[in-house]
XYZ file of C-alpha atoms in Angstrom:
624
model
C 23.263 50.467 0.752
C 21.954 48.110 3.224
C 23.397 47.970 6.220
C 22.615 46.226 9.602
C 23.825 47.372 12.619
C 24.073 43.811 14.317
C 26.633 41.543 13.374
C 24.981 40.046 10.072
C 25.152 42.252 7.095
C 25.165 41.830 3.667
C 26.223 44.030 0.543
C 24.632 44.711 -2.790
C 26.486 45.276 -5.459
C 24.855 44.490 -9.226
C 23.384 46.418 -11.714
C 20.166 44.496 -12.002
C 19.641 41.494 -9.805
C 22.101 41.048 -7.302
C 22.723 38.226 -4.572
C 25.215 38.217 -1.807
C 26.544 36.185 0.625
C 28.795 37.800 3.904
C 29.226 35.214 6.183
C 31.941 35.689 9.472
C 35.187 34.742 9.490
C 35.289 32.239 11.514
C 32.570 32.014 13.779
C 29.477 32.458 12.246
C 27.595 29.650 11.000
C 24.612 31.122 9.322
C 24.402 33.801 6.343
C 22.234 36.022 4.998
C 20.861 36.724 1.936
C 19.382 39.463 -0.052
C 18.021 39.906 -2.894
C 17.032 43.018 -5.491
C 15.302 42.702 -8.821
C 16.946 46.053 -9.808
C 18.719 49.434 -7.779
C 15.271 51.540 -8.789
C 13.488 49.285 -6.349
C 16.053 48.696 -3.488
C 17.263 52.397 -3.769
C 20.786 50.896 -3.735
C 24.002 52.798 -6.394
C 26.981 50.902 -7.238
C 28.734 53.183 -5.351
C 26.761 52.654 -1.781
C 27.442 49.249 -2.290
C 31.365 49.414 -2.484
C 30.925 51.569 0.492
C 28.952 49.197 2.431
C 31.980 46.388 1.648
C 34.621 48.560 2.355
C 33.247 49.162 5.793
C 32.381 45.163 5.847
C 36.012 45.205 5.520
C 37.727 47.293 7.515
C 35.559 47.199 10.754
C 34.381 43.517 10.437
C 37.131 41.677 8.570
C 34.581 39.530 7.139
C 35.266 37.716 4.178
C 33.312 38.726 1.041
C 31.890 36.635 -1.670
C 29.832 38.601 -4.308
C 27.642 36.446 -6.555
C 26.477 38.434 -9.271
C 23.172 37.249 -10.942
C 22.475 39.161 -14.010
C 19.554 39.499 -16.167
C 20.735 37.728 -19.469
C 21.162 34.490 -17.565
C 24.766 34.621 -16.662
C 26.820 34.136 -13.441
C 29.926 35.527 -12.084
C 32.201 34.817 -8.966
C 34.060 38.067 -7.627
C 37.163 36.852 -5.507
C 36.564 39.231 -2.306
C 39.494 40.869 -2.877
C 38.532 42.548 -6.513
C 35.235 43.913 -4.535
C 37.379 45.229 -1.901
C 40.025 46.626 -4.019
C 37.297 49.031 -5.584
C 35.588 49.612 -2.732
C 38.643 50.376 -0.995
C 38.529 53.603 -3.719
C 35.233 54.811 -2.972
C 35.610 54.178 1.058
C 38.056 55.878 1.205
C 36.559 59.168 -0.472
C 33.730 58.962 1.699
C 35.797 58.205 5.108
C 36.336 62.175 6.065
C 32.062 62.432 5.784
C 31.813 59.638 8.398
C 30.088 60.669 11.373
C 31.856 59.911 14.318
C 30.117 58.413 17.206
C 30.530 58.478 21.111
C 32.079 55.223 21.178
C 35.259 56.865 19.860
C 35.646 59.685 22.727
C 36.774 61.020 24.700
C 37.087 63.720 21.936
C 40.487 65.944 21.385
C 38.825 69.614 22.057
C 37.887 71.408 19.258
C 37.073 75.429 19.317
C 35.495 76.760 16.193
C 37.335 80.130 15.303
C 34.387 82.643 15.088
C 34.164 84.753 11.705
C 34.624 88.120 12.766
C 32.539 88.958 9.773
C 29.036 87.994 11.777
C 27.803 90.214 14.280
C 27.632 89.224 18.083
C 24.162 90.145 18.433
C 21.291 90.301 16.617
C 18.675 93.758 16.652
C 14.981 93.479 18.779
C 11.942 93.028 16.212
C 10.292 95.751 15.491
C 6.706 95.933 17.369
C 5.201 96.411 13.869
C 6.517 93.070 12.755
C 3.585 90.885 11.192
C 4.724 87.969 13.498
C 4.212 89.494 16.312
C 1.095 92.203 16.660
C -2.141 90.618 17.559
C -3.879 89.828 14.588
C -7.146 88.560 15.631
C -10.152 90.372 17.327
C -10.663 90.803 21.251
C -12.125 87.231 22.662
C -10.927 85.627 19.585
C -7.924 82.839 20.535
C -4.365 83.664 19.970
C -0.880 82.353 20.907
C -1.721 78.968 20.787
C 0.513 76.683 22.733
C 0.376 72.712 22.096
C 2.162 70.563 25.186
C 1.977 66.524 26.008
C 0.504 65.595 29.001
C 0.687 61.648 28.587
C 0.645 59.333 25.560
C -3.142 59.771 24.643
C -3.776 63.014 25.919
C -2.503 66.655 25.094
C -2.570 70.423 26.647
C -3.892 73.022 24.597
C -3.176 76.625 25.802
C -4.163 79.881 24.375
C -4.640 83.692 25.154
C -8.086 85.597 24.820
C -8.708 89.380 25.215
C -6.167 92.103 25.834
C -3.686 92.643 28.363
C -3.279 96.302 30.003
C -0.943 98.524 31.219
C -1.398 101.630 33.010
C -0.638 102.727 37.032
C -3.643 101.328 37.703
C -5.021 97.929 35.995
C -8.179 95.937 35.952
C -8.343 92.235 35.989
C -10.450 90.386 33.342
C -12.787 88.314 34.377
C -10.972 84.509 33.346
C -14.848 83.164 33.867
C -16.177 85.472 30.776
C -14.839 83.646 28.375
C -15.317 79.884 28.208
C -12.151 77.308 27.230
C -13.657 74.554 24.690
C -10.956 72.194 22.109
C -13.481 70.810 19.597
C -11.506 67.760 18.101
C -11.224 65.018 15.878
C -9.168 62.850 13.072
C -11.194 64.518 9.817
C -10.865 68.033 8.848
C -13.838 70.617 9.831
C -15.473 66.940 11.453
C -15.258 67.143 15.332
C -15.882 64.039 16.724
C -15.124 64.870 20.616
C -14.950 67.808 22.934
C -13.443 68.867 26.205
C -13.163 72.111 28.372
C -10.596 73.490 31.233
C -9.958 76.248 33.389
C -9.070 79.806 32.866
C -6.728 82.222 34.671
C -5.360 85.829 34.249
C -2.064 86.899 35.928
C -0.650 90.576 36.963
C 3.081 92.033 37.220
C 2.752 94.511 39.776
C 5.255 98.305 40.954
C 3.317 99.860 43.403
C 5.765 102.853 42.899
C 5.525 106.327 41.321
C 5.814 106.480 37.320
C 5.636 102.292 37.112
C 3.385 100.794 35.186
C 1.356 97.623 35.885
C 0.750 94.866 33.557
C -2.187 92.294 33.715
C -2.744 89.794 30.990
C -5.606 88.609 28.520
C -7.654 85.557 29.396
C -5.233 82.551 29.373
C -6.664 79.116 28.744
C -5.611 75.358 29.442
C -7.604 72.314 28.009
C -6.202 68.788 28.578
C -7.643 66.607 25.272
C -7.956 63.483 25.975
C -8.568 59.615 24.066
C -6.286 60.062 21.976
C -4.167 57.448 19.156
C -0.554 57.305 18.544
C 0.511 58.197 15.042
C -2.755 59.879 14.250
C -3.446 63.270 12.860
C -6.179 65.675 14.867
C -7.810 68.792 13.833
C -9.202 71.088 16.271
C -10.235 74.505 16.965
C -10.456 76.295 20.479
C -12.025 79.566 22.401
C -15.804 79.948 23.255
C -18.604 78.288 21.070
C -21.227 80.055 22.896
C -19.663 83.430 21.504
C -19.009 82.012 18.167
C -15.414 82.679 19.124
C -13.466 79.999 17.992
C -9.979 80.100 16.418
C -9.352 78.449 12.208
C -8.656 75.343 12.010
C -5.335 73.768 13.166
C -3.674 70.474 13.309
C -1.050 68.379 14.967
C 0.041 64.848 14.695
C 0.418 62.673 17.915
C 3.661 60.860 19.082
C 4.241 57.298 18.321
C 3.177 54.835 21.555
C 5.534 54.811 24.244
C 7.996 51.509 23.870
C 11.372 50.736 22.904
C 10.863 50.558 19.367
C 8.487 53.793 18.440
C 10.764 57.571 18.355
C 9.964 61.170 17.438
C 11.084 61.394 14.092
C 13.171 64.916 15.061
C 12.938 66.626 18.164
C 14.337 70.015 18.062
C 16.130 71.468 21.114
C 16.011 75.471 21.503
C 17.822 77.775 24.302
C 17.793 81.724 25.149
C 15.232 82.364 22.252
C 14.236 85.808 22.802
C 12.480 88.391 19.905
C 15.283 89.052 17.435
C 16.503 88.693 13.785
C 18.033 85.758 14.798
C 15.258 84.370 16.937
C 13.704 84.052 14.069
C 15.625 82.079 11.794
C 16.101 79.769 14.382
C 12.477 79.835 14.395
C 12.488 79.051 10.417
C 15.031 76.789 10.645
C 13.543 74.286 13.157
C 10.326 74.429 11.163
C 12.098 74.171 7.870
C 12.900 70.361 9.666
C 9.702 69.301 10.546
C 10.375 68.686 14.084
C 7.825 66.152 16.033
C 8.804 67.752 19.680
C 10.679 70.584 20.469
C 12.113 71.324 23.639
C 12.738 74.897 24.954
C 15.519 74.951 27.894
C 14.997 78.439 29.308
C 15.061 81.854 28.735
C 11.813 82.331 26.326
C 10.772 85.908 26.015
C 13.535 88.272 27.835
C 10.780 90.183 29.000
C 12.927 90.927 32.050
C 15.443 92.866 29.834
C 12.825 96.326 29.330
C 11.275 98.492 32.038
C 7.793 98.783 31.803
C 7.411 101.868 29.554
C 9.151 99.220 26.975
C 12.646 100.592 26.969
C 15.226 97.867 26.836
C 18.869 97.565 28.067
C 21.509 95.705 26.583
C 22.055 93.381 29.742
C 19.931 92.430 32.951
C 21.575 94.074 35.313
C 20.796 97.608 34.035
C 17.154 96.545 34.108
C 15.959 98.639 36.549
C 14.105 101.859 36.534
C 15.234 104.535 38.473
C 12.190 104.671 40.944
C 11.810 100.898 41.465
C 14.103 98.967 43.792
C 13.346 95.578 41.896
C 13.932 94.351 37.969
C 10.698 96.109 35.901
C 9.822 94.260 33.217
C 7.826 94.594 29.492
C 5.449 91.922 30.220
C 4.032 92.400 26.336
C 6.998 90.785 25.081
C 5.658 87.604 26.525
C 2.502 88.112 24.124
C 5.263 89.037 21.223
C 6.738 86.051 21.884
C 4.015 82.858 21.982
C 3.072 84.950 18.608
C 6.238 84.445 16.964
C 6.413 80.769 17.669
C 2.583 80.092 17.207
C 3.228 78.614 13.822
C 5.733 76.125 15.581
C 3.394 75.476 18.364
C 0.215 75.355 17.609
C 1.163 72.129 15.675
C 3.926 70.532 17.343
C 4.156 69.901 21.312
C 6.635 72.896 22.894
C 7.809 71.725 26.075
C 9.571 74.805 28.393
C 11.396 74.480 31.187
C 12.320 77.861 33.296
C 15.227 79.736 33.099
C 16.841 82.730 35.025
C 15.251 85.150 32.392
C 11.973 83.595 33.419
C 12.028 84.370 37.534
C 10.703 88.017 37.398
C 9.795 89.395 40.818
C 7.635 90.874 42.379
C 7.469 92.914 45.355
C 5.149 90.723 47.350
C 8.368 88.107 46.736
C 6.895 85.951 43.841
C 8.222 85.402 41.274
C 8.054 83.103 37.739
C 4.251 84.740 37.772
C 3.974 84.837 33.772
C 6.460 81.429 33.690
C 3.486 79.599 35.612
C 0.358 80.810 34.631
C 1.284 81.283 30.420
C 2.900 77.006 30.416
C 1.088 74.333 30.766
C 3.186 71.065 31.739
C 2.433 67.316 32.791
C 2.998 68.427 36.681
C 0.113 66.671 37.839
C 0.709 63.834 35.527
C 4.169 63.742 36.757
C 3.869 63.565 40.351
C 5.793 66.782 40.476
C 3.463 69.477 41.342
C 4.945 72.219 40.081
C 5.207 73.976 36.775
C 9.055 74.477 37.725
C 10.004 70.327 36.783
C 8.589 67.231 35.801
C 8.459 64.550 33.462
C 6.996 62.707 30.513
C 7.051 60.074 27.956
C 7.692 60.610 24.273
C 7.901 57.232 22.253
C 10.857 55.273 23.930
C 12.430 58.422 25.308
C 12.011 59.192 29.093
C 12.442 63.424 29.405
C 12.812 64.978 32.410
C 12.829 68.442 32.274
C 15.030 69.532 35.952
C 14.474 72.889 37.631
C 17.931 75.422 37.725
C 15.845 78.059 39.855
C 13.798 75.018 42.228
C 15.485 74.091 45.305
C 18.369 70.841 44.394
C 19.793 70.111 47.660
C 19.524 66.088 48.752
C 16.650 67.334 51.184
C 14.372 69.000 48.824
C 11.075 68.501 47.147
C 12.811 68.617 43.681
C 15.329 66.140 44.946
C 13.029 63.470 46.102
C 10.660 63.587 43.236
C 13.351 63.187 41.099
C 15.217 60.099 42.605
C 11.282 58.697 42.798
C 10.805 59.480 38.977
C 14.036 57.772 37.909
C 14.096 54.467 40.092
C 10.518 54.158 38.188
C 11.926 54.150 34.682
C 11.852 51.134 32.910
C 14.457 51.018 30.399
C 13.022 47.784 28.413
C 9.949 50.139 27.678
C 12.196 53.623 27.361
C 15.564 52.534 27.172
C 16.659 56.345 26.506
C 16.659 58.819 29.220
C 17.261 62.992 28.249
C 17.351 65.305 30.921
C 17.528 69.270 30.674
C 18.055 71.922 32.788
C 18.678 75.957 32.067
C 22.134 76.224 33.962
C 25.119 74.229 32.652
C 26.904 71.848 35.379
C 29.823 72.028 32.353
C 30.801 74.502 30.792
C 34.385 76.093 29.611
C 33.173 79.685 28.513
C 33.563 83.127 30.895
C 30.345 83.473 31.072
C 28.160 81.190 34.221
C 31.648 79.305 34.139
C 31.327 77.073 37.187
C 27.668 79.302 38.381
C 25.685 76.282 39.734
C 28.934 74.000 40.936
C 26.536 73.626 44.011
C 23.711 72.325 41.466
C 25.929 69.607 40.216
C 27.546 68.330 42.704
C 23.840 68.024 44.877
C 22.460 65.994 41.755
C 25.075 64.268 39.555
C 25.228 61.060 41.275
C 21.633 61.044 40.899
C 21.825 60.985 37.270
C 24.993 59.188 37.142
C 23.356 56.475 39.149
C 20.297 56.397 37.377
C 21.982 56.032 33.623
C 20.883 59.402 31.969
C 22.110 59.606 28.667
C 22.335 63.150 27.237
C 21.845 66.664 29.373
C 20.655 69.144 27.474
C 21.276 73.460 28.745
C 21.160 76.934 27.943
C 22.174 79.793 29.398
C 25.370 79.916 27.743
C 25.004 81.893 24.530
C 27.129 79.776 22.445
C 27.660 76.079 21.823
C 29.336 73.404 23.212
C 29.072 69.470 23.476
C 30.899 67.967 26.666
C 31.912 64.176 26.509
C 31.218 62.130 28.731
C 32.520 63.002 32.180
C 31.539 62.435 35.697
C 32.898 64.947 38.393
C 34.956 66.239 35.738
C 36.370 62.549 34.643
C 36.165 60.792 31.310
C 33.511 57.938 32.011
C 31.440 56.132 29.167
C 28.996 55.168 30.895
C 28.645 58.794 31.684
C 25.633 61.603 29.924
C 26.887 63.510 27.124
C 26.306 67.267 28.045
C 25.262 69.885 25.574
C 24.475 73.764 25.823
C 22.583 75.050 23.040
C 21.801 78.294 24.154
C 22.395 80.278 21.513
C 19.097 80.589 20.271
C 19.031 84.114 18.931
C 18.175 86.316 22.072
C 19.580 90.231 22.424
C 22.011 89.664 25.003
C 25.071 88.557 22.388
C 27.006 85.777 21.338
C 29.696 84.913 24.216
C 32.966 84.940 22.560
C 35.358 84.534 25.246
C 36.070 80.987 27.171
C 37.475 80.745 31.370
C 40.956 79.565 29.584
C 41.555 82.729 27.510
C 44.783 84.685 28.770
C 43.562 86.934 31.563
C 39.467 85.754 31.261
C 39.740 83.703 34.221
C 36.463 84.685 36.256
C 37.018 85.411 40.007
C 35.717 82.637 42.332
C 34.159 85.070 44.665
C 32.062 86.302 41.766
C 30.923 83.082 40.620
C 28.280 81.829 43.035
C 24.800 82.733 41.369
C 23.092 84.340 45.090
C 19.688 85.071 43.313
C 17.866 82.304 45.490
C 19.344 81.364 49.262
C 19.556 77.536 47.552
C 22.128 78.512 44.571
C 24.340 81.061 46.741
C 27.639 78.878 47.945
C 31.613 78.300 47.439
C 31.037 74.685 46.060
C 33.521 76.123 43.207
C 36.740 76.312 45.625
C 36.060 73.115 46.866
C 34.651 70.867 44.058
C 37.860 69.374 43.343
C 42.227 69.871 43.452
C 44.069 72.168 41.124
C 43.255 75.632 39.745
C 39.770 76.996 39.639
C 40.297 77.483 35.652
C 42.180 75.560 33.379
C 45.407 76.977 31.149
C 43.822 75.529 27.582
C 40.193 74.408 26.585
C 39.570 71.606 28.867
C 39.805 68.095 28.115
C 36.367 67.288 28.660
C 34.932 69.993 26.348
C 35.023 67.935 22.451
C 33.760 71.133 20.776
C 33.218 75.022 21.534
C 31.114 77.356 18.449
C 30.126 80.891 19.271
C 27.251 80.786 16.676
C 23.480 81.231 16.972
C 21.379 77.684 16.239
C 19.659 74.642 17.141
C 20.328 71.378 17.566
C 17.849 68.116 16.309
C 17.549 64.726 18.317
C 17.140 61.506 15.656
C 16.632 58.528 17.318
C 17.937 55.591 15.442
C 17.207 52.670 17.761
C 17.636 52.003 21.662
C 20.932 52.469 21.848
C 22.204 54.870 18.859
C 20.655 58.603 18.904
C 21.638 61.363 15.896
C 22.489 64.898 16.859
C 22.827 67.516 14.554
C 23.413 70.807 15.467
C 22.545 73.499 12.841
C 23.913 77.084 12.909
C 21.818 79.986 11.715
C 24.746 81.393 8.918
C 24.865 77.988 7.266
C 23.355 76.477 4.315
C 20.969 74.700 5.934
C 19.921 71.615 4.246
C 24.065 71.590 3.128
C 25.611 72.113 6.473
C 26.000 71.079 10.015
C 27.588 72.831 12.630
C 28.395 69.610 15.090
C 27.009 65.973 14.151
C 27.743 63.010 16.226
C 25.937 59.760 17.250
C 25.499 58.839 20.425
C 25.546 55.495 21.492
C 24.164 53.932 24.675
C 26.246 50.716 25.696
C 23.476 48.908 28.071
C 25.509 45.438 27.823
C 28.504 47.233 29.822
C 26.954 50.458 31.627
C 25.083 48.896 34.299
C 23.563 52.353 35.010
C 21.372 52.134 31.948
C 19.810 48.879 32.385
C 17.382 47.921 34.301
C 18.436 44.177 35.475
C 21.899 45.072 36.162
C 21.440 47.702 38.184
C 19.738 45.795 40.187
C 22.446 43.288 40.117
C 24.039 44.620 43.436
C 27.550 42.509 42.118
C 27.357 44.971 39.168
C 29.898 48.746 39.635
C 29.346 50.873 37.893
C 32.398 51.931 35.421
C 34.373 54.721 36.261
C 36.984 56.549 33.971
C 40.203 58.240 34.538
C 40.563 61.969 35.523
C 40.145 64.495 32.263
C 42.520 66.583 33.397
């Protein structure tokens, strides 16, 4: 089938060579034709065809006339309403496989009934596992980490040499080891070179029977003069020792404009080092993704003391001579193994989460977070490994900080309101934010947590026309329609929590509205940073702090571990597919809807009427 998605379409519908004419009712004055020497060629069935009229049909009301030009020399005239009575048939077989789109919400909520067959967890990896020892000698790279930095240039991080452990550790020297990415567009041929900088980080107990952790040699190396759409090899570590990794590759993002997407971008949340992590792991690289974003909570590092004993929750965390979280900082080596296949090829951009903050008795904390990642800060304007921005095709990402200070007088504040008012939607007319936290969410767990968070920064976003809000956290799934301050509003972001991405902690099974799982507002307030401590729940809005059924502006709840995919149609329709880890995969999707910016009426997401002061905004009714 061929379809347009403006208001000129035409249908094929001929065995060989087929011709036809779809011309408006009664207002449009030109027509279009196509034409097919045969269905091999054009990739068009019979059947697509009747589909493509009956949809002609019953969202256009166009009238139809089919011309059918066959091979033998030999007209015919189809009255429209023959081609509609058959494709009437066949549309209507194909109607309940429709995918629905945003246009049609708010959506009645849905809550996927979990199979009490699956398991609500998933076991730890055993240390032996292949994907996750060390595998190469001493100063030889490992956990190779790929991240954009602008359109033509790209980070390339990696580890070298061994971390330690003991009561007493020894930095390496970061200067002992040199960081070189030879690069270029032909295999084993490396046209260009560049170098970077070099760091080493410790987690430090000075207490009795604690042990210390300091890392290997970790490396950052911006490349740089670099094409869209191209294909680079590389290698990276220290010519001078002959210590250079194999060969990889990785395939650059088309140039930033309104026309030029990421083929997939895959969106992952609460990872961790399980059995599930990793077929979430196999499942995003079974699709090929050209970007995948990681919205908190990587290696749960901060779930083990530092002998390596874990516990089945943070809170029981601590050893019993420490008065602060230990943590197994190895895991975070475990982990950038298991996802080196992933990353090493395609750009991983991480944003922190509460699993990431880690402290340290000297009051730091996201040590490993900062010194492990590197992100376009400088490129930015943001400064800070904790949020920031960047460009990938048409698509403006801006990857928000749970665990940075939000209030209206911050830094994160500021630079945010700075980055958005310089977005220029005729040159990225899509805007995706993330951050860890949910500002929406309807389950038990974190329900209404960073109230304060949303309520600093919503109108910011609202103002500013993002389009889709991407979290973690949660361990399940749910999609939110689009609401502002808790009202139905299209011209709203669509909110989704994906974090369900396989990590130890469970599957969260129970939602705010169950009988009796109503969380207690006192307890609600997340008071790990001075910022996120507050009441803003009791006061946020009227009416009872939980609601008596699945709220209205929750479309669909799925306690299931997965991933979602981003396809970007055009500049105003996006695809997204989320997958869950018991399914078929190339047979089944967990959630699937498109969603559909609506610049002509939003005047939030365009440029030229927002700056049409005449302009408001549209705002919906309340959900409730």
């Amino acid at each position: 089938m061929v379809v347009e998605h403006e208001t000129r379409q035409w249908i094929l519908l001929c065995q060989c060579v087929c011709v036809c004419v779809c011309a408006e009712a009664a207002s449009a004055p030109t027509s279009r034709i196509a034409t097919f020497s045969n269905f091999e060629s054009s990739g068009v069935t019979i059947g697509e065809a009747a589909k493509g009229a009956y949809v002609v049909w019953k969202e256009r009301g166009w009238r139809l006339l089919v011309v059918m030009e066959c091979s033998r020399g030999w007209a015919l005239v189809l009255p429209s309403f023959l081609v509609l009575l058959f494709a009437s048939f066949v549309g209507a077989a194909d109607e309940a496989k429709r995918i629905p789109t945003t246009l049609e919400g708010p959506f009645k909520p849905y809550t996927k009934k979990f199979d009490t067959n699956l398991r609500t967890g998933s076991d730890d990896l055993p240390l032996y596992d292949p994907r996750i020892v060390k595998r190469v000698p001493a100063i030889y790279p490992e956990q190779i980490f790929l991240a954009l930095s602008t359109p033509d240039a790209m980070w390339v991080s990696w580890v070298s040499g061994d971390w330690q452990m003991g009561p007493k550790v020894t930095p390496l020297d970061p200067t002992s080891v040199k960081s070189v990415v030879q690069y270029g567009t032909a295999s084993e041929k490396y046209t260009m070179s560049a170098s970077g900088i070099s760091e080493v980080y410790s987690q430090l107990y000075p207490f009795d029977n604690v042990l210390n952790y300091t890392s290997g040699i970790i490396h950052h190396v911006r490349i740089t003069g670099l094409k869209p759409n191209t294909k680079y090899y590389y290698k990276c570590g220290d010519p001078t020792l002959s210590a250079m990794s194999g060969e990889h590759s990785f395939t650059t993002l088309p140039a930033t404009g309104p026309a030029n997407y990421p083929k997939r971008i895959a969106i992952i949340g609460d990872l961790g080092l399980t059995y599930n992590s990793t077929s979430t792991v196999d499942h995003v690289a079974e699709n090929n993704p050209d970007l995948i974003l990681m919205v908190g909570d990587m290696s749960y590092a901060n779930l083990y003391i530092t002998n390596g004993t874990g516990s089945s929750s943070y809170g029981q965390a601590f050893g019993k001579d420490t008065p602060i979280h230990e943590t197994y900082q190895p895991r975070w080596d475990m982990w950038q193994r298991l996802v080196e296949p992933l990353a090493s090829r395609v750009p991983f951009m991480v944003i922190e989460g509460n699993h990431e903050v880690e402290s340290q008795i000297n009051g730091e904390s996201f040590v490993a977070y900062k010194a492990r990642f590197a992100v376009p800060q400088s490129e930015s304007k943001s400064g800070t490994n904790m949020y920031y921005s960047f460009n990938a095709g048409g698509i403006h990402f801006v990857m928000i900080g749970s665990y940075a200070d939000y209030n209206k007088s911050s830094e994160q504040y500021r630079w945010l309101q700075e980055d958005l008012a310089n977005v220029d939607r005729t040159v990225t007319p899509w805007i995706i934010a993330t951050t860890h936290a949910p500002w929406y969410n309807s389950y038990r767990a974190h329900y209404r947590e960073v109230e304060c968070f949303r309520q600093s920064m919503e109108d910011l976003l609202y103002k500013y026309g993002v389009d889709v809000m991407f979290h973690g956290h949660v361990h399940a799934y749910e999609r939110i329609n689009r609401v502002y301050d808790y009202k139905y509003d299209p011209c709203a972001p669509v909110y989704i929590t994906v974090g369900d991405g396989g990590n130890g902690e469970k599957l969260e099974l129970i939602h705010a509205d169950d009988d009796g799982a109503c969380p207690d507002p006192l307890t609600t307030p997340d008071k790990g940073f001075s910022y996120l401590s507050g009441y803003c729940g009791f006061n946020f809005t009227n009416g009872k702090f939980c609601w008596d059924k699945q709220p209205v502006w929750s479309a669909w709840r799925d306690s299931s571990f997965g991933h979602g995919i981003i396809e970007v149609v055009n500049s105003t329709h996006l695809l997204w597919t989320w997958h869950r880890n018991q399914d078929e995969y190339d047979e089944i999707v967990g959630d699937q809807i498109y969603i559909v910016r609506q610049p002509h009426v939003c005047s939030n997401q365009n440029n030229l009427l927002r700056r049409n002061k005449s302009v408001r905004f549209f705002r919906g009714s309340d959900s409730r």
